[in-house]
mmCIF file of C-alpha atoms in Angstrom:
data_model
loop_
_atom_site.group_PDB
_atom_site.id
_atom_site.type_symbol
_atom_site.label_atom_id
_atom_site.label_comp_id
_atom_site.label_asym_id
_atom_site.label_seq_id
_atom_site.Cartn_x
_atom_site.Cartn_y
_atom_site.Cartn_z
ATOM 1 C CA MET A 1 1.351 44.990 1.487
ATOM 2 C CA LYS A 2 3.892 42.899 3.171
ATOM 3 C CA GLY A 3 1.567 41.739 5.882
ATOM 4 C CA ALA A 4 -0.998 40.825 2.896
ATOM 5 C CA LEU A 5 1.564 38.638 1.303
ATOM 6 C CA CYS A 6 2.734 36.643 4.348
ATOM 7 C CA TRP A 7 -0.985 36.085 4.943
ATOM 8 C CA ALA A 8 -1.424 34.769 1.486
ATOM 9 C CA VAL A 9 1.577 32.531 1.875
ATOM 10 C CA ALA A 10 0.418 31.316 5.113
ATOM 11 C CA GLY A 11 -2.691 30.521 3.583
ATOM 12 C CA LEU A 12 -1.156 28.276 1.261
ATOM 13 C CA GLN A 13 0.785 26.217 3.837
ATOM 14 C CA PRO A 14 -1.650 23.442 4.291
ATOM 15 C CA LEU A 15 -1.279 22.440 0.633
ATOM 16 C CA LEU A 16 2.702 21.720 0.971
ATOM 17 C CA SER A 17 3.982 19.479 3.776
ATOM 18 C CA ALA A 18 7.368 19.105 4.843
ATOM 19 C CA ALA A 19 9.686 16.288 4.216
ATOM 20 C CA LEU A 20 7.836 13.025 5.314
ATOM 21 C CA THR A 21 8.533 9.443 5.653
ATOM 22 C CA ILE A 22 6.781 6.899 3.437
ATOM 23 C CA ALA A 23 5.083 5.467 6.460
ATOM 24 C CA GLU A 24 3.871 9.032 7.547
ATOM 25 C CA ILE A 25 2.455 9.485 4.084
ATOM 26 C CA ASN A 26 0.842 6.134 3.947
ATOM 27 C CA GLY A 27 -0.405 6.613 7.635
ATOM 28 C CA ASN A 28 -2.335 3.759 9.523
ATOM 29 C CA LYS A 29 -5.829 3.907 7.659
ATOM 30 C CA TYR A 30 -6.716 3.096 3.958
ATOM 31 C CA ILE A 31 -6.759 6.712 2.711
ATOM 32 C CA SER A 32 -3.777 8.962 3.436
ATOM 33 C CA SER A 33 -4.263 12.058 5.678
ATOM 34 C CA TYR A 34 -2.095 13.989 3.015
ATOM 35 C CA ASN A 35 -4.263 12.929 0.041
ATOM 36 C CA GLY A 36 -4.067 16.020 -2.233
ATOM 37 C CA GLN A 37 -1.214 17.624 -0.728
ATOM 38 C CA THR A 38 2.426 18.068 -2.081
ATOM 39 C CA VAL A 39 5.027 16.570 -0.054
ATOM 40 C CA SER A 40 8.898 17.172 -0.341
ATOM 41 C CA ASP A 41 12.223 15.451 0.063
ATOM 42 C CA VAL A 42 10.809 11.899 0.126
ATOM 43 C CA THR A 43 13.521 9.152 0.304
ATOM 44 C CA GLY A 44 13.059 5.527 -0.619
ATOM 45 C CA LEU A 45 14.843 2.341 -2.020
ATOM 46 C CA VAL A 46 13.683 1.447 -5.683
ATOM 47 C CA THR A 47 12.384 -2.168 -5.284
ATOM 48 C CA ALA A 48 10.685 -2.580 -8.516
ATOM 49 C CA LYS A 49 9.925 -0.488 -11.809
ATOM 50 C CA SER A 50 7.839 -0.538 -14.918
ATOM 51 C CA SER A 51 6.781 1.358 -17.665
ATOM 52 C CA ALA A 52 4.303 3.394 -15.566
ATOM 53 C CA GLY A 53 6.242 3.991 -12.452
ATOM 54 C CA ILE A 54 8.387 2.729 -9.550
ATOM 55 C CA TYR A 55 7.881 1.365 -6.146
ATOM 56 C CA ILE A 56 10.147 2.812 -3.333
ATOM 57 C CA ARG A 57 10.734 1.528 0.245
ATOM 58 C CA SER A 58 11.563 3.740 3.173
ATOM 59 C CA THR A 59 15.045 3.806 4.400
ATOM 60 C CA THR A 60 13.822 5.153 7.683
ATOM 61 C CA PRO A 61 10.991 2.670 8.777
ATOM 62 C CA ASP A 62 9.001 2.932 11.876
ATOM 63 C CA ASP A 63 7.892 0.526 14.386
ATOM 64 C CA ASP A 64 4.110 0.562 13.514
ATOM 65 C CA GLU A 65 2.803 -2.836 11.856
ATOM 66 C CA ALA A 66 -0.182 -0.833 10.318
ATOM 67 C CA THR A 67 2.030 1.638 8.348
ATOM 68 C CA SER A 68 3.268 0.271 4.848
ATOM 69 C CA GLU A 69 6.894 1.397 4.235
ATOM 70 C CA SER A 70 6.333 1.346 0.520
ATOM 71 C CA ILE A 71 4.767 3.326 -2.030
ATOM 72 C CA TYR A 72 4.082 3.501 -5.915
ATOM 73 C CA VAL A 73 5.412 6.563 -7.604
ATOM 74 C CA PHE A 74 3.208 6.879 -10.644
ATOM 75 C CA SER A 75 5.354 8.477 -13.676
ATOM 76 C CA SER A 76 5.800 7.409 -17.195
ATOM 77 C CA THR A 77 9.515 8.733 -17.254
ATOM 78 C CA ILE A 78 10.998 8.258 -13.605
ATOM 79 C CA GLY A 79 11.881 4.542 -14.595
ATOM 80 C CA LYS A 80 14.182 5.930 -17.372
ATOM 81 C CA THR A 81 16.271 7.773 -14.820
ATOM 82 C CA VAL A 82 16.628 5.572 -11.865
ATOM 83 C CA ASN A 83 17.136 1.733 -11.235
ATOM 84 C CA VAL A 84 16.311 -1.131 -8.761
ATOM 85 C CA GLY A 85 18.748 -0.825 -6.044
ATOM 86 C CA ASP A 86 19.012 2.840 -6.131
ATOM 87 C CA ILE A 87 18.105 5.148 -3.236
ATOM 88 C CA ILE A 88 16.469 8.085 -4.333
ATOM 89 C CA THR A 89 14.925 11.388 -3.051
ATOM 90 C CA LEU A 90 11.816 13.141 -4.682
ATOM 91 C CA GLY A 91 12.138 16.878 -4.290
ATOM 92 C CA SER A 92 8.582 16.939 -4.376
ATOM 93 C CA ALA A 93 5.496 15.041 -5.479
ATOM 94 C CA LYS A 94 1.633 14.938 -4.955
ATOM 95 C CA VAL A 95 0.010 12.322 -2.632
ATOM 96 C CA SER A 96 -3.046 10.788 -4.575
ATOM 97 C CA GLU A 97 -5.566 7.939 -4.089
ATOM 98 C CA TYR A 98 -6.091 6.135 -7.486
ATOM 99 C CA ARG A 99 -8.594 3.614 -8.352
ATOM 100 C CA SER A 100 -9.516 2.466 -11.909
ATOM 101 C CA SER A 101 -13.106 1.863 -10.963
ATOM 102 C CA ASN A 102 -15.420 3.176 -8.109
ATOM 103 C CA THR A 103 -16.158 -0.450 -6.937
ATOM 104 C CA TYR A 104 -12.257 -1.062 -6.290
ATOM 105 C CA MET A 105 -10.280 0.303 -3.108
ATOM 106 C CA TYR A 106 -7.957 3.200 -3.591
ATOM 107 C CA LEU A 107 -4.234 2.829 -4.044
ATOM 108 C CA THR A 108 -1.971 5.600 -2.250
ATOM 109 C CA GLU A 109 0.570 6.879 -4.588
ATOM 110 C CA LEU A 110 2.858 9.853 -5.296
ATOM 111 C CA THR A 111 2.332 11.397 -8.626
ATOM 112 C CA ASN A 112 3.961 14.334 -10.526
ATOM 113 C CA PRO A 113 7.547 13.772 -8.777
ATOM 114 C CA THR A 114 10.095 16.425 -9.487
ATOM 115 C CA GLY A 115 13.712 17.083 -8.446
ATOM 116 C CA ILE A 116 14.702 13.419 -8.510
ATOM 117 C CA THR A 117 18.022 12.768 -6.914
ATOM 118 C CA VAL A 118 19.848 9.464 -6.913
ATOM 119 C CA VAL A 119 21.491 9.395 -3.380
ATOM 120 C CA SER A 120 23.190 5.849 -3.859
ATOM 121 C CA SER A 121 23.065 2.893 -6.226
ATOM 122 C CA ASN A 122 23.468 -0.905 -6.303
ATOM 123 C CA ASN A 123 21.914 -1.344 -2.893
ATOM 124 C CA THR A 124 20.435 -4.588 -1.848
ATOM 125 C CA VAL A 125 16.751 -5.246 -2.419
ATOM 126 C CA THR A 126 15.227 -7.975 -0.106
ATOM 127 C CA PRO A 127 11.849 -8.878 -0.491
ATOM 128 C CA LEU A 128 9.941 -9.177 2.684
ATOM 129 C CA VAL A 129 8.861 -13.075 3.465
ATOM 130 C CA ILE A 130 5.139 -13.077 4.496
ATOM 131 C CA GLY A 131 4.776 -14.666 7.933
ATOM 132 C CA LYS A 132 8.226 -14.296 8.659
ATOM 133 C CA ASP A 133 9.410 -10.578 8.176
ATOM 134 C CA THR A 134 5.803 -9.547 8.507
ATOM 135 C CA LEU A 135 2.885 -10.660 10.743
ATOM 136 C CA SER A 136 1.232 -13.659 9.746
ATOM 137 C CA PRO A 137 -2.183 -13.105 7.513
ATOM 138 C CA PRO A 138 -5.205 -13.106 9.918
ATOM 139 C CA THR A 139 -7.250 -16.409 9.423
ATOM 140 C CA GLU A 140 -10.660 -15.654 11.192
ATOM 141 C CA GLN A 141 -11.899 -12.204 10.594
ATOM 142 C CA PHE A 142 -11.693 -10.019 7.214
ATOM 143 C CA THR A 143 -12.629 -6.392 8.307
ATOM 144 C CA SER A 144 -13.750 -4.327 11.057
ATOM 145 C CA LEU A 145 -16.685 -2.771 8.928
ATOM 146 C CA ASP A 146 -18.889 -5.954 9.191
ATOM 147 C CA GLY A 147 -17.902 -7.278 12.662
ATOM 148 C CA GLY A 148 -15.326 -9.781 10.807
ATOM 149 C CA ASP A 149 -17.883 -11.485 8.581
ATOM 150 C CA ILE A 150 -16.928 -11.947 4.871
ATOM 151 C CA TYR A 151 -20.173 -11.335 3.171
ATOM 152 C CA SER A 152 -20.587 -7.556 3.387
ATOM 153 C CA VAL A 153 -17.037 -6.836 1.902
ATOM 154 C CA PRO A 154 -15.432 -6.793 -0.731
ATOM 155 C CA ASN A 155 -18.743 -6.523 -2.514
ATOM 156 C CA ALA A 156 -19.107 -3.240 -0.748
ATOM 157 C CA GLN A 157 -15.270 -2.215 -0.550
ATOM 158 C CA GLN A 158 -16.046 1.243 -1.388
ATOM 159 C CA ASN A 159 -17.212 1.573 2.127
ATOM 160 C CA ILE A 160 -13.858 0.981 3.397
ATOM 161 C CA SER A 161 -12.539 4.226 1.701
ATOM 162 C CA ALA A 162 -15.770 6.163 2.994
ATOM 163 C CA VAL A 163 -15.299 5.144 6.499
ATOM 164 C CA ASN A 164 -11.488 4.850 6.514
ATOM 165 C CA PRO A 165 -11.009 2.715 9.821
ATOM 166 C CA VAL A 166 -7.480 2.549 11.629
ATOM 167 C CA LEU A 167 -5.705 -0.520 10.233
ATOM 168 C CA LYS A 168 -5.622 -3.528 12.490
ATOM 169 C CA PRO A 169 -3.257 -5.918 10.815
ATOM 170 C CA ALA A 170 -2.989 -8.545 13.447
ATOM 171 C CA GLU A 171 -6.810 -8.885 13.397
ATOM 172 C CA TYR A 172 -8.375 -8.193 10.147
ATOM 173 C CA GLY A 173 -7.263 -9.799 6.942
ATOM 174 C CA LEU A 174 -8.113 -6.703 4.742
ATOM 175 C CA ASP A 175 -6.075 -4.603 7.011
ATOM 176 C CA PHE A 176 -3.166 -6.997 6.873
ATOM 177 C CA TRP A 177 -2.826 -6.748 3.238
ATOM 178 C CA GLU A 178 -3.546 -2.932 3.111
ATOM 179 C CA SER A 179 -0.505 -2.462 5.664
ATOM 180 C CA LEU A 180 1.753 -3.910 3.134
ATOM 181 C CA THR A 181 0.605 -2.034 0.054
ATOM 182 C CA GLY A 182 3.291 -1.207 -2.533
ATOM 183 C CA GLU A 183 5.736 -3.490 -0.685
ATOM 184 C CA LEU A 184 7.871 -6.190 -2.410
ATOM 185 C CA VAL A 185 6.796 -9.613 -0.770
ATOM 186 C CA THR A 186 7.845 -13.072 -1.047
ATOM 187 C CA VAL A 187 5.302 -16.104 -0.536
ATOM 188 C CA LYS A 188 6.971 -19.195 0.374
ATOM 189 C CA ALA A 189 5.874 -22.585 -0.692
ATOM 190 C CA PRO A 190 2.394 -20.927 -2.641
ATOM 191 C CA THR A 191 -0.320 -23.171 -3.234
ATOM 192 C CA ALA A 192 -2.963 -22.041 -6.152
ATOM 193 C CA LEU A 193 -6.599 -22.171 -4.726
ATOM 194 C CA LYS A 194 -8.052 -21.988 -8.519
ATOM 195 C CA ILE A 195 -7.474 -21.775 -11.932
ATOM 196 C CA PRO A 196 -6.088 -18.434 -13.421
ATOM 197 C CA SER A 197 -8.444 -15.876 -14.380
ATOM 198 C CA SER A 198 -8.613 -14.246 -17.814
ATOM 199 C CA TYR A 199 -5.875 -11.851 -16.614
ATOM 200 C CA ARG A 200 -3.748 -14.980 -15.774
ATOM 201 C CA ASP A 201 -3.565 -14.375 -11.857
ATOM 202 C CA THR A 202 -4.905 -16.429 -9.387
ATOM 203 C CA TRP A 203 -5.399 -16.768 -5.671
ATOM 204 C CA VAL A 204 -2.636 -18.362 -3.570
ATOM 205 C CA ILE A 205 -1.795 -19.314 0.145
ATOM 206 C CA GLY A 206 1.758 -19.388 1.406
ATOM 207 C CA ASP A 207 3.294 -21.580 4.213
ATOM 208 C CA TRP A 208 1.666 -19.662 6.859
ATOM 209 C CA LYS A 209 -1.179 -21.128 9.080
ATOM 210 C CA VAL A 210 -4.536 -21.156 7.296
ATOM 211 C CA THR A 211 -8.121 -22.052 8.258
ATOM 212 C CA GLY A 212 -11.014 -23.499 6.268
ATOM 213 C CA LYS A 213 -9.112 -25.657 3.982
ATOM 214 C CA ASN A 214 -11.249 -28.241 2.286
ATOM 215 C CA ASP A 215 -10.679 -31.527 0.445
ATOM 216 C CA ALA A 216 -10.132 -29.731 -2.968
ATOM 217 C CA GLY A 217 -7.074 -28.044 -1.490
ATOM 218 C CA SER A 218 -8.951 -24.788 -1.663
ATOM 219 C CA LEU A 219 -10.258 -22.668 1.130
ATOM 220 C CA THR A 220 -14.119 -22.348 2.391
ATOM 221 C CA MET A 221 -15.351 -19.097 3.914
ATOM 222 C CA SER A 222 -18.243 -19.101 6.015
ATOM 223 C CA ALA A 223 -20.205 -16.761 8.007
ATOM 224 C CA LYS A 224 -19.132 -15.758 11.315
ATOM 225 C CA GLY A 225 -21.103 -17.639 13.990
#
């Protein structure tokens, strides 16, 4: 009986992962290898919060430019118990991939957080400056799925999730932004490229090098030659 119990517990082990860093949870691809698993003792600095959750940044970052050091924690209650600037530890949480439409890309997030402990408070929260604290956004190739061309993706961005390629943020634009998912950033000298949408958002460029700038001050994308 004891042997059978040990076998049953061992069989459940793949569903529960030991303490992981945020970079390990995100991984170097679009879809986390821990998707659907419960992780424990995740520590991070609260960089932003809303009524639906919080964003946390790793306190033990790695040196891999392809792995984001931040992640979204989805919970309607966690924001009531922690503040921006708190370093917290989640006793456990489930790794999930969320999208509100099957035409959108997935967002790696943590859900059902439990055992929330505030380690310290009033820590400094500093946004990463794009192009200074990060790589500069690539200017020529969009994604590895189409040889760098622009016209297959994002109209077929669900293919990114299906293929789940290794991120190359120094080469491909979509990989670059994915490598910063969940991160708090600053865009220096932003320039709007079009009028706001019905949701009051717009496309911008910062003070980094860009290509394809036209007379209207916007960017022209062209097929890869």
